[in-house]
Short mmCIF file of C-alpha atoms in Angstrom, two decimals:
data_model
loop_
_atom_site.label_atom_id
_atom_site.label_comp_id
_atom_site.label_asym_id
_atom_site.label_seq_id
_atom_site.Cartn_x
_atom_site.Cartn_y
_atom_site.Cartn_z
CA UNK I 1 -49.55 170.53 41.09
CA UNK I 2 -49.30 167.17 39.40
CA UNK I 3 -48.61 167.90 35.77
CA UNK I 4 -47.59 166.07 32.67
CA UNK I 5 -44.12 167.05 31.58
CA UNK I 6 -43.83 169.18 28.46
CA UNK I 7 -47.42 168.74 27.33
CA UNK I 8 -49.02 171.20 29.70
CA UNK I 9 -46.06 173.51 29.33
CA UNK I 10 -46.65 173.74 25.59
CA UNK I 11 -50.35 174.22 25.34
CA UNK I 12 -52.29 173.56 28.55
CA UNK I 13 -55.89 172.51 28.04
CA UNK I 14 -55.66 172.98 24.29
CA UNK I 15 -52.77 170.53 24.15
CA UNK I 16 -54.79 168.07 26.19
CA UNK I 17 -57.73 168.31 23.86
CA UNK I 18 -55.56 167.85 20.78
CA UNK I 19 -53.22 165.12 21.98
CA UNK I 20 -52.93 162.31 19.48
CA UNK I 21 -54.52 158.95 20.20
CA UNK I 22 -53.80 155.47 18.92
CA UNK I 23 -56.38 153.67 16.82
CA UNK I 24 -55.67 149.95 16.91
CA UNK I 25 -58.69 148.45 15.20
CA UNK I 26 -61.13 151.15 14.18
CA UNK I 27 -63.87 152.59 16.35
CA UNK I 28 -67.62 152.68 16.40
CA UNK I 29 -69.33 154.95 18.88
CA UNK I 30 -71.69 153.15 21.27
CA UNK I 31 -75.34 154.06 20.90
CA UNK I 32 -77.46 155.10 23.85
CA UNK I 33 -76.49 155.50 27.50
CA UNK I 34 -74.34 152.80 29.11
CA UNK I 35 -75.99 149.93 30.94
CA UNK I 36 -73.50 150.29 33.80
CA UNK I 37 -71.14 153.03 34.97
CA UNK I 38 -68.39 152.43 37.51
CA UNK I 39 -65.54 154.47 38.94
CA UNK I 40 -62.19 152.90 39.84
CA UNK I 41 -59.95 154.87 42.21
CA UNK I 42 -57.22 152.76 43.87
CA UNK I 43 -55.08 154.14 46.70
CA UNK I 44 -57.67 156.63 47.92
CA UNK I 45 -56.83 157.95 50.51
CA UNK I 46 -53.48 156.31 51.25
CA UNK I 47 -53.54 158.27 54.52
CA UNK I 48 -55.07 157.98 57.98
CA UNK I 49 -57.92 160.49 57.95
CA UNK I 50 -60.57 160.85 60.67
CA UNK I 51 -61.38 163.18 63.57
CA UNK I 52 -59.70 161.86 66.73
CA UNK I 53 -60.85 164.64 69.05
CA UNK I 54 -63.85 162.72 70.35
CA UNK I 55 -61.85 159.72 71.53
CA UNK I 56 -61.40 159.22 75.29
CA UNK I 57 -57.64 159.00 74.68
CA UNK I 58 -57.50 162.35 72.85
CA UNK I 59 -54.62 164.47 74.17
CA UNK I 60 -55.14 167.72 72.26
CA UNK I 61 -52.25 167.12 69.86
CA UNK I 62 -52.17 166.92 66.07
CA UNK I 63 -55.38 165.49 64.61
CA UNK I 64 -55.88 163.21 61.59
CA UNK I 65 -58.50 165.55 60.15
CA UNK I 66 -59.06 169.25 59.48
CA UNK I 67 -61.28 171.50 57.39
CA UNK I 68 -58.78 171.74 54.54
CA UNK I 69 -58.59 168.00 54.03
CA UNK I 70 -62.35 167.71 54.35
CA UNK I 71 -62.84 170.35 51.66
CA UNK I 72 -60.34 168.60 49.39
CA UNK I 73 -62.01 165.23 49.89
CA UNK I 74 -65.43 166.79 49.30
CA UNK I 75 -64.29 168.28 46.00
CA UNK I 76 -62.84 164.99 44.78
CA UNK I 77 -65.82 162.86 45.72
CA UNK I 78 -68.17 165.48 44.29
CA UNK I 79 -66.34 165.08 40.98
CA UNK I 80 -66.74 161.30 41.20
CA UNK I 81 -70.43 161.69 41.99
CA UNK I 82 -71.11 163.76 38.88
CA UNK I 83 -70.63 160.60 36.82
CA UNK I 84 -73.47 158.93 38.77
CA UNK I 85 -71.61 155.63 39.10
CA UNK I 86 -73.46 152.43 39.94
CA UNK I 87 -70.38 151.25 41.85
CA UNK I 88 -67.02 152.56 43.05
CA UNK I 89 -64.02 150.23 43.08
CA UNK I 90 -61.03 150.98 45.36
CA UNK I 91 -58.20 148.50 44.83
CA UNK I 92 -56.53 148.91 48.21
CA UNK I 93 -54.57 151.41 50.29
CA UNK I 94 -57.53 153.18 51.82
CA UNK I 95 -55.47 154.16 54.87
CA UNK I 96 -51.86 154.73 55.91
CA UNK I 97 -52.20 151.85 58.33
CA UNK I 98 -48.94 151.70 60.30
CA UNK I 99 -50.92 151.07 63.44
CA UNK I 100 -48.36 148.88 65.18
CA UNK I 101 -46.16 151.98 65.53
CA UNK I 102 -46.57 154.98 67.84
CA UNK I 103 -43.62 157.26 67.17
CA UNK I 104 -44.76 159.94 69.63
CA UNK I 105 -45.98 157.51 72.30
CA UNK I 106 -49.35 159.29 72.29
CA UNK I 107 -51.21 156.02 72.89
CA UNK I 108 -54.26 157.28 71.02
CA UNK I 109 -55.10 153.67 70.22
CA UNK I 110 -53.27 152.20 73.20
CA UNK I 111 -49.63 151.24 73.85
CA UNK I 112 -47.77 149.30 71.16
CA UNK I 113 -44.40 147.66 70.65
CA UNK I 114 -42.69 146.19 67.61
CA UNK I 115 -41.56 143.12 69.52
CA UNK I 116 -43.00 139.69 68.69
CA UNK I 117 -43.64 138.34 72.18
CA UNK I 118 -47.27 137.50 73.07
CA UNK I 119 -47.88 140.61 75.18
CA UNK I 120 -46.55 142.96 72.49
CA UNK I 121 -48.61 141.27 69.80
CA UNK I 122 -51.74 141.46 71.96
CA UNK I 123 -51.25 145.19 72.48
CA UNK I 124 -50.73 145.73 68.75
CA UNK I 125 -53.85 143.74 67.89
CA UNK I 126 -55.85 145.92 70.26
CA UNK I 127 -54.41 149.09 68.70
CA UNK I 128 -55.12 147.86 65.14
CA UNK I 129 -58.72 147.13 66.10
CA UNK I 130 -59.12 150.56 67.70
CA UNK I 131 -57.53 152.42 64.78
CA UNK I 132 -59.63 150.51 62.27
CA UNK I 133 -62.81 151.40 64.13
CA UNK I 134 -61.96 155.09 63.66
CA UNK I 135 -60.35 155.35 60.23
CA UNK I 136 -62.39 152.69 58.42
CA UNK I 137 -65.64 154.00 59.88
CA UNK I 138 -64.86 157.51 58.59
CA UNK I 139 -63.91 156.09 55.20
CA UNK I 140 -67.17 154.19 54.82
CA UNK I 141 -69.17 157.29 55.74
CA UNK I 142 -67.48 159.31 53.00
CA UNK I 143 -69.08 157.06 50.40
CA UNK I 144 -72.33 156.15 52.15
CA UNK I 145 -73.27 159.79 52.75
CA UNK I 146 -72.94 160.47 49.03
CA UNK I 147 -74.86 157.40 47.91
CA UNK I 148 -71.73 155.81 46.41
CA UNK I 149 -71.64 151.99 46.55
CA UNK I 150 -68.13 151.01 47.62
CA UNK I 151 -66.36 147.78 46.59
CA UNK I 152 -62.82 147.80 48.04
CA UNK I 153 -59.87 145.42 47.81
CA UNK I 154 -57.18 144.82 50.39
CA UNK I 155 -53.89 146.69 49.90
CA UNK I 156 -50.55 146.57 51.68
CA UNK I 157 -51.50 149.55 53.84
CA UNK I 158 -54.39 147.54 55.24
CA UNK I 159 -51.81 145.03 56.53
CA UNK I 160 -49.52 147.64 58.13
CA UNK I 161 -47.72 148.79 54.95
CA UNK I 162 -44.74 147.19 53.26
CA UNK I 163 -41.08 148.00 53.86
CA UNK I 164 -38.02 147.78 51.64
CA UNK I 165 -36.60 144.43 50.63
CA UNK I 166 -37.16 141.55 48.25
CA UNK I 167 -40.74 141.42 47.04
CA UNK I 168 -41.79 138.27 48.91
CA UNK I 169 -39.89 139.31 52.04
CA UNK I 170 -41.44 142.73 52.72
CA UNK I 171 -43.11 141.29 55.86
CA UNK I 172 -40.20 139.32 57.43
CA UNK I 173 -41.21 136.24 59.42
CA UNK I 174 -38.07 136.65 61.53
CA UNK I 175 -39.62 139.60 63.36
CA UNK I 176 -36.63 141.77 62.40
CA UNK I 177 -36.21 144.26 59.55
CA UNK I 178 -32.81 145.86 58.97
CA UNK I 179 -31.73 144.97 62.49
CA UNK I 180 -34.79 146.42 64.20
CA UNK I 181 -37.83 144.66 65.73
CA UNK I 182 -40.69 144.35 63.25
CA UNK I 183 -43.78 142.32 64.15
CA UNK I 184 -45.94 143.10 61.09
CA UNK I 185 -45.75 139.53 59.77
CA UNK I 186 -47.35 138.20 62.95
CA UNK I 187 -50.16 140.75 62.71
CA UNK I 188 -51.18 140.29 59.06
CA UNK I 189 -54.08 137.94 59.77
CA UNK I 190 -55.51 140.20 62.46
CA UNK I 191 -55.16 143.30 60.27
CA UNK I 192 -57.05 141.51 57.48
CA UNK I 193 -59.77 140.51 59.93
CA UNK I 194 -60.19 144.09 61.13
CA UNK I 195 -60.51 145.29 57.53
CA UNK I 196 -63.08 142.57 56.86
CA UNK I 197 -65.09 143.59 59.93
CA UNK I 198 -65.69 146.94 58.28
CA UNK I 199 -66.05 146.03 54.60
CA UNK I 200 -66.92 142.37 53.99
CA UNK I 201 -68.65 141.29 57.21
CA UNK I 202 -71.75 142.75 58.80
CA UNK I 203 -71.80 143.97 62.39
CA UNK I 204 -73.26 140.56 63.26
CA UNK I 205 -70.31 138.81 61.61
CA UNK I 206 -72.21 137.58 58.56
CA UNK I 207 -70.59 137.77 55.10
CA UNK I 208 -71.55 140.73 52.92
CA UNK I 209 -70.74 138.80 49.73
CA UNK I 210 -72.23 135.39 49.06
CA UNK I 211 -69.67 134.52 46.34
CA UNK I 212 -66.31 134.17 48.04
CA UNK I 213 -63.65 131.48 48.54
CA UNK I 214 -64.85 129.37 51.47
CA UNK I 215 -62.41 128.73 54.30
CA UNK I 216 -58.75 129.76 54.36
CA UNK I 217 -57.13 133.13 54.86
CA UNK I 218 -58.89 134.82 51.93
CA UNK I 219 -62.53 134.01 52.74
CA UNK I 220 -63.34 137.58 53.77
CA UNK I 221 -60.80 139.44 51.61
CA UNK I 222 -61.88 138.10 48.20
CA UNK I 223 -65.37 138.21 46.71
CA UNK I 224 -67.37 138.43 43.49
CA UNK I 225 -70.35 140.62 42.63
CA UNK I 226 -72.34 140.90 39.41
CA UNK I 227 -74.02 144.07 38.21
CA UNK I 228 -77.14 143.36 36.19
CA UNK I 229 -76.48 141.33 33.07
CA UNK I 230 -73.38 143.22 31.93
CA UNK I 231 -70.44 143.02 34.36
CA UNK I 232 -68.95 140.83 37.07
CA UNK I 233 -66.36 142.22 39.49
CA UNK I 234 -64.00 139.72 41.11
CA UNK I 235 -61.91 141.14 43.93
CA UNK I 236 -58.81 139.19 44.96
CA UNK I 237 -56.42 139.30 47.90
CA UNK I 238 -52.87 139.39 46.53
CA UNK I 239 -51.18 138.94 49.93
CA UNK I 240 -50.74 135.32 51.03
CA UNK I 241 -49.06 134.78 54.39
CA UNK I 242 -46.69 131.80 54.27
CA UNK I 243 -44.23 130.34 56.74
CA UNK I 244 -41.47 132.61 55.47
CA UNK I 245 -43.22 135.90 54.72
CA UNK I 246 -46.03 137.35 52.62
CA UNK I 247 -46.09 136.07 49.06
CA UNK I 248 -47.45 138.38 46.36
CA UNK I 249 -50.03 136.97 43.98
CA UNK I 250 -53.03 134.64 43.97
CA UNK I 251 -52.54 130.96 44.79
CA UNK I 252 -54.17 127.70 45.81
CA UNK I 253 -57.84 127.68 46.75
CA UNK I 254 -58.28 131.37 45.93
CA UNK I 255 -56.82 130.85 42.45
CA UNK I 256 -59.14 127.92 41.77
CA UNK I 257 -62.08 129.97 43.00
CA UNK I 258 -61.03 132.87 40.76
CA UNK I 259 -60.97 130.67 37.66
CA UNK I 260 -64.40 129.26 38.47
CA UNK I 261 -65.86 132.75 38.92
CA UNK I 262 -64.39 134.05 35.65
CA UNK I 263 -65.71 131.10 33.66
CA UNK I 264 -69.14 131.35 35.26
CA UNK I 265 -69.40 135.06 34.42
CA UNK I 266 -68.19 134.57 30.84
CA UNK I 267 -70.84 131.89 30.26
CA UNK I 268 -73.40 134.57 31.16
CA UNK I 269 -71.89 136.95 28.60
CA UNK I 270 -70.58 139.39 31.22
CA UNK I 271 -67.60 141.70 30.96
CA UNK I 272 -65.27 140.39 33.67
CA UNK I 273 -63.22 142.80 35.77
CA UNK I 274 -60.70 141.42 38.26
CA UNK I 275 -59.63 143.86 40.97
CA UNK I 276 -56.42 143.45 42.99
CA UNK I 277 -53.94 145.81 44.56
CA UNK I 278 -50.70 145.21 42.65
CA UNK I 279 -49.79 145.05 38.96
CA UNK I 280 -48.73 141.87 37.20
CA UNK I 281 -47.51 143.08 33.81
CA UNK I 282 -44.92 145.73 32.98
CA UNK I 283 -43.66 148.14 32.05
CA UNK I 284 -45.79 150.72 33.83
CA UNK I 285 -45.48 154.22 35.21
CA UNK I 286 -44.70 154.46 38.91
CA UNK I 287 -44.72 157.45 41.27
CA UNK I 288 -43.89 157.66 44.99
CA UNK I 289 -44.47 153.94 45.54
CA UNK I 290 -42.83 150.87 47.03
CA UNK I 291 -43.58 149.29 43.63
CA UNK I 292 -45.07 146.03 44.85
CA UNK I 293 -45.93 143.74 41.95
CA UNK I 294 -46.33 140.05 41.18
CA UNK I 295 -42.71 138.86 40.78
CA UNK I 296 -43.46 136.18 38.17
CA UNK I 297 -45.37 138.61 35.94
CA UNK I 298 -47.24 137.03 33.03
CA UNK I 299 -45.75 133.63 33.95
CA UNK I 300 -47.55 133.68 37.29
CA UNK I 301 -50.41 131.29 37.89
CA UNK I 302 -52.55 134.34 38.60
CA UNK I 303 -52.08 135.84 35.14
CA UNK I 304 -52.26 132.50 33.36
CA UNK I 305 -55.64 131.80 34.95
CA UNK I 306 -57.02 135.22 34.01
CA UNK I 307 -55.82 134.73 30.45
CA UNK I 308 -57.02 131.12 30.14
CA UNK I 309 -60.43 131.69 31.74
CA UNK I 310 -61.14 134.87 29.76
CA UNK I 311 -60.96 137.79 32.19
CA UNK I 312 -61.32 141.06 30.31
CA UNK I 313 -59.75 143.67 32.61
CA UNK I 314 -57.42 143.65 35.58
CA UNK I 315 -57.68 146.89 37.58
CA UNK I 316 -54.93 147.52 40.11
CA UNK I 317 -53.26 150.30 42.07
CA UNK I 318 -50.07 150.59 44.17
CA UNK I 319 -47.96 152.44 41.58
CA UNK I 320 -49.83 155.78 41.80
CA UNK I 321 -49.83 156.50 38.07
CA UNK I 322 -51.75 155.18 35.08
CA UNK I 323 -50.65 152.70 32.41
CA UNK I 324 -52.53 150.29 30.14
CA UNK I 325 -50.87 147.01 29.15
CA UNK I 326 -52.35 144.35 26.87
CA UNK I 327 -50.02 141.60 25.67
CA UNK I 328 -52.18 140.59 22.72
CA UNK I 329 -55.63 140.90 21.20
CA UNK I 330 -58.37 139.32 23.33
CA UNK I 331 -56.03 138.99 26.30
CA UNK I 332 -56.78 140.71 29.62
CA UNK I 333 -56.17 144.46 29.73
CA UNK I 334 -54.23 145.55 32.81
CA UNK I 335 -54.88 149.11 33.95
CA UNK I 336 -52.63 150.17 36.80
CA UNK I 337 -53.75 153.54 38.18
CA UNK I 338 -54.52 155.46 41.35
CA UNK I 339 -52.82 158.21 43.29
CA UNK I 340 -50.96 159.27 46.39
CA UNK I 341 -53.73 161.52 47.65
CA UNK I 342 -51.49 164.01 49.43
CA UNK I 343 -49.99 164.80 46.00
CA UNK I 344 -52.98 164.50 43.69
CA UNK I 345 -56.16 162.62 42.79
CA UNK I 346 -57.04 160.53 39.75
CA UNK I 347 -59.83 158.14 38.84
CA UNK I 348 -61.18 156.06 35.95
CA UNK I 349 -64.79 156.10 34.77
CA UNK I 350 -65.88 152.85 33.15
CA UNK I 351 -68.95 152.71 30.91
CA UNK I 352 -70.27 149.29 29.94
CA UNK I 353 -72.89 148.36 27.33
CA UNK I 354 -74.68 145.03 27.14
CA UNK I 355 -73.27 144.37 23.66
CA UNK I 356 -69.80 143.92 25.17
CA UNK I 357 -68.52 147.44 24.58
CA UNK I 358 -66.52 149.26 27.27
CA UNK I 359 -65.22 152.83 27.37
CA UNK I 360 -62.68 153.85 30.02
CA UNK I 361 -62.05 157.54 30.72
CA UNK I 362 -59.12 158.58 32.87
CA UNK I 363 -59.39 161.84 34.86
CA UNK I 364 -56.83 163.76 36.90
CA UNK I 365 -57.57 166.48 39.43
CA UNK I 366 -54.40 168.59 39.66
CA UNK I 367 -53.38 169.82 43.07
CA UNK I 368 -53.35 173.61 43.24
CA UNK I 369 -51.78 174.04 46.68
CA UNK I 370 -50.04 172.09 49.40
CA UNK I 371 -48.69 173.53 52.62
CA UNK I 372 -45.12 173.13 53.80
CA UNK I 373 -46.42 172.57 57.31
CA UNK I 374 -47.42 169.05 58.28
CA UNK I 375 -50.78 168.81 60.02
CA UNK I 376 -52.43 165.42 59.46
CA UNK I 377 -51.30 162.96 62.10
CA UNK I 378 -50.29 159.36 61.50
CA UNK I 379 -49.05 156.98 64.17
CA UNK I 380 -45.73 156.72 62.30
CA UNK I 381 -44.19 160.20 62.28
CA UNK I 382 -42.55 159.45 58.92
CA UNK I 383 -46.03 159.51 57.38
CA UNK I 384 -47.42 162.83 58.62
CA UNK I 385 -49.27 164.60 55.81
CA UNK I 386 -49.45 168.29 54.75
CA UNK I 387 -51.77 170.48 56.79
CA UNK I 388 -53.47 171.93 53.70
CA UNK I 389 -54.16 170.55 50.24
CA UNK I 390 -56.62 171.64 47.57
CA UNK I 391 -57.59 170.51 44.08
CA UNK I 392 -58.94 172.05 40.92
CA UNK I 393 -61.52 170.57 38.54
CA UNK I 394 -61.00 167.16 36.89
CA UNK I 395 -59.51 167.02 33.41
CA UNK I 396 -59.85 164.11 30.99
CA UNK I 397 -56.34 162.72 30.39
CA UNK I 398 -57.04 159.62 28.36
CA UNK I 399 -59.69 157.40 26.83
CA UNK I 400 -59.81 153.75 25.83
CA UNK I 401 -62.51 152.01 23.81
CA UNK I 402 -62.78 148.20 23.91
CA UNK I 403 -65.14 145.66 22.39
CA UNK I 404 -65.17 141.91 23.02
CA UNK I 405 -61.48 141.66 23.83
CA UNK I 406 -60.16 144.12 21.25
CA UNK I 407 -58.88 147.60 22.10
CA UNK I 408 -60.32 149.82 19.38
CA UNK I 409 -58.86 153.20 20.34
CA UNK I 410 -56.66 154.53 23.13
CA UNK I 411 -55.44 158.07 23.74
CA UNK I 412 -53.01 160.06 25.88
CA UNK I 413 -52.30 158.44 29.22
CA UNK I 414 -54.26 155.33 28.30
CA UNK I 415 -52.30 155.12 25.05
CA UNK I 416 -49.19 153.06 24.40
CA UNK I 417 -46.58 153.65 27.11
CA UNK I 418 -42.97 154.17 26.05
CA UNK I 419 -40.76 154.57 29.16
CA UNK I 420 -38.01 156.10 27.01
CA UNK I 421 -40.24 158.93 25.85
CA UNK I 422 -43.07 159.68 28.24
CA UNK I 423 -44.62 163.16 28.30
CA UNK I 424 -47.37 162.05 30.68
CA UNK I 425 -45.57 160.98 33.87
CA UNK I 426 -46.49 162.59 37.16
CA UNK I 427 -44.16 164.98 38.92
CA UNK I 428 -44.25 165.75 42.62
CA UNK I 429 -45.96 169.12 43.24
CA UNK I 430 -43.98 171.93 44.86
CA UNK I 431 -45.07 173.07 48.29
CA UNK I 432 -46.79 176.43 48.47
CA UNK I 433 -45.12 178.66 51.07
CA UNK I 434 -48.20 180.89 51.11
CA UNK I 435 -50.44 178.04 52.27
CA UNK I 436 -49.24 177.75 55.83
CA UNK I 437 -51.20 177.16 58.96
#
């Protein structure tokens, strides 16, 4: 299972309950129930999950769904539902998404090629559309059937997943990666459009969100929503396609729109949460990740705008572990978090009061078994997932209390991170040889 080194080994639940916290400014308990509750769970599911057996192209091979994964997903979303959230934020990587690849030549979504000629790109666009109609539709149902209001952001897996290389060259415009054909760069805009068709545009093509940057490549991948009189969520697209690749961060028209939305929300007295896929500030914990991040860090225009305009929190994923970073009092608090679902599940519960008080609670659901056998299909054979996984009950692993820009208390995994001495980092769970089949 995912565990925290040394701590669980020396006391289990009792150690968790007694772990020391950090009081930075004194604490006063909020009175009465919160005015808003949200859950943030980036990188869920980070896998292609849906039943393919009803497709006309179904060939009887490995499926992307089975009863074990469904039971695991049910248990995790049931835990989320117990908090009765008003909204659920997912900062990217909802799917595996390598839909321009077909390692086994099964052609479930049609024939594909990694070449960049017009015919190859047309075939890949068709396959991306077909895959999105299956995997995104299943994903939306998971939340809708449980009455959970979903507010997602675009991640790298929604644009065919990153590869190794320099940060702003992970989608090479040359059409070649390490000597092999790679057409992902030429498919980014279409992949974004397919994602938008399922999450930010209605079936008639109308925008779901009124507040969005108008025109440009981010019109349907960035949006703002307010919740009552207490919180505004601003979701940004941190992947800008340029003439030479995909640049990481927020720029140009989207950046100007972001600043306007932050200032407008602050004038109303709202807590402002910005949601994007990748972290800006370091250091942070990282587990089983390509470690995408904004290369310029706190010097980036993105961070400078959030700081100048008064954003309160930046929630991000990608790194599959949890870390809180705040560079100074009344500056934005970055919380990088999330999970690689095949190895574990984690989420944050945010409670917001109309007096400007926020409490964040970080929960982990340890994995209790994982089969050696692979059994969840992905179009790239390198990304097949275990046939069986299962989780135990959620455990509170950290808590942060904040009021009007000041962090009052922070404990355990939401406490101060020291990379030289970290008892909280995730470890990859061992496979369970008894859980085969």
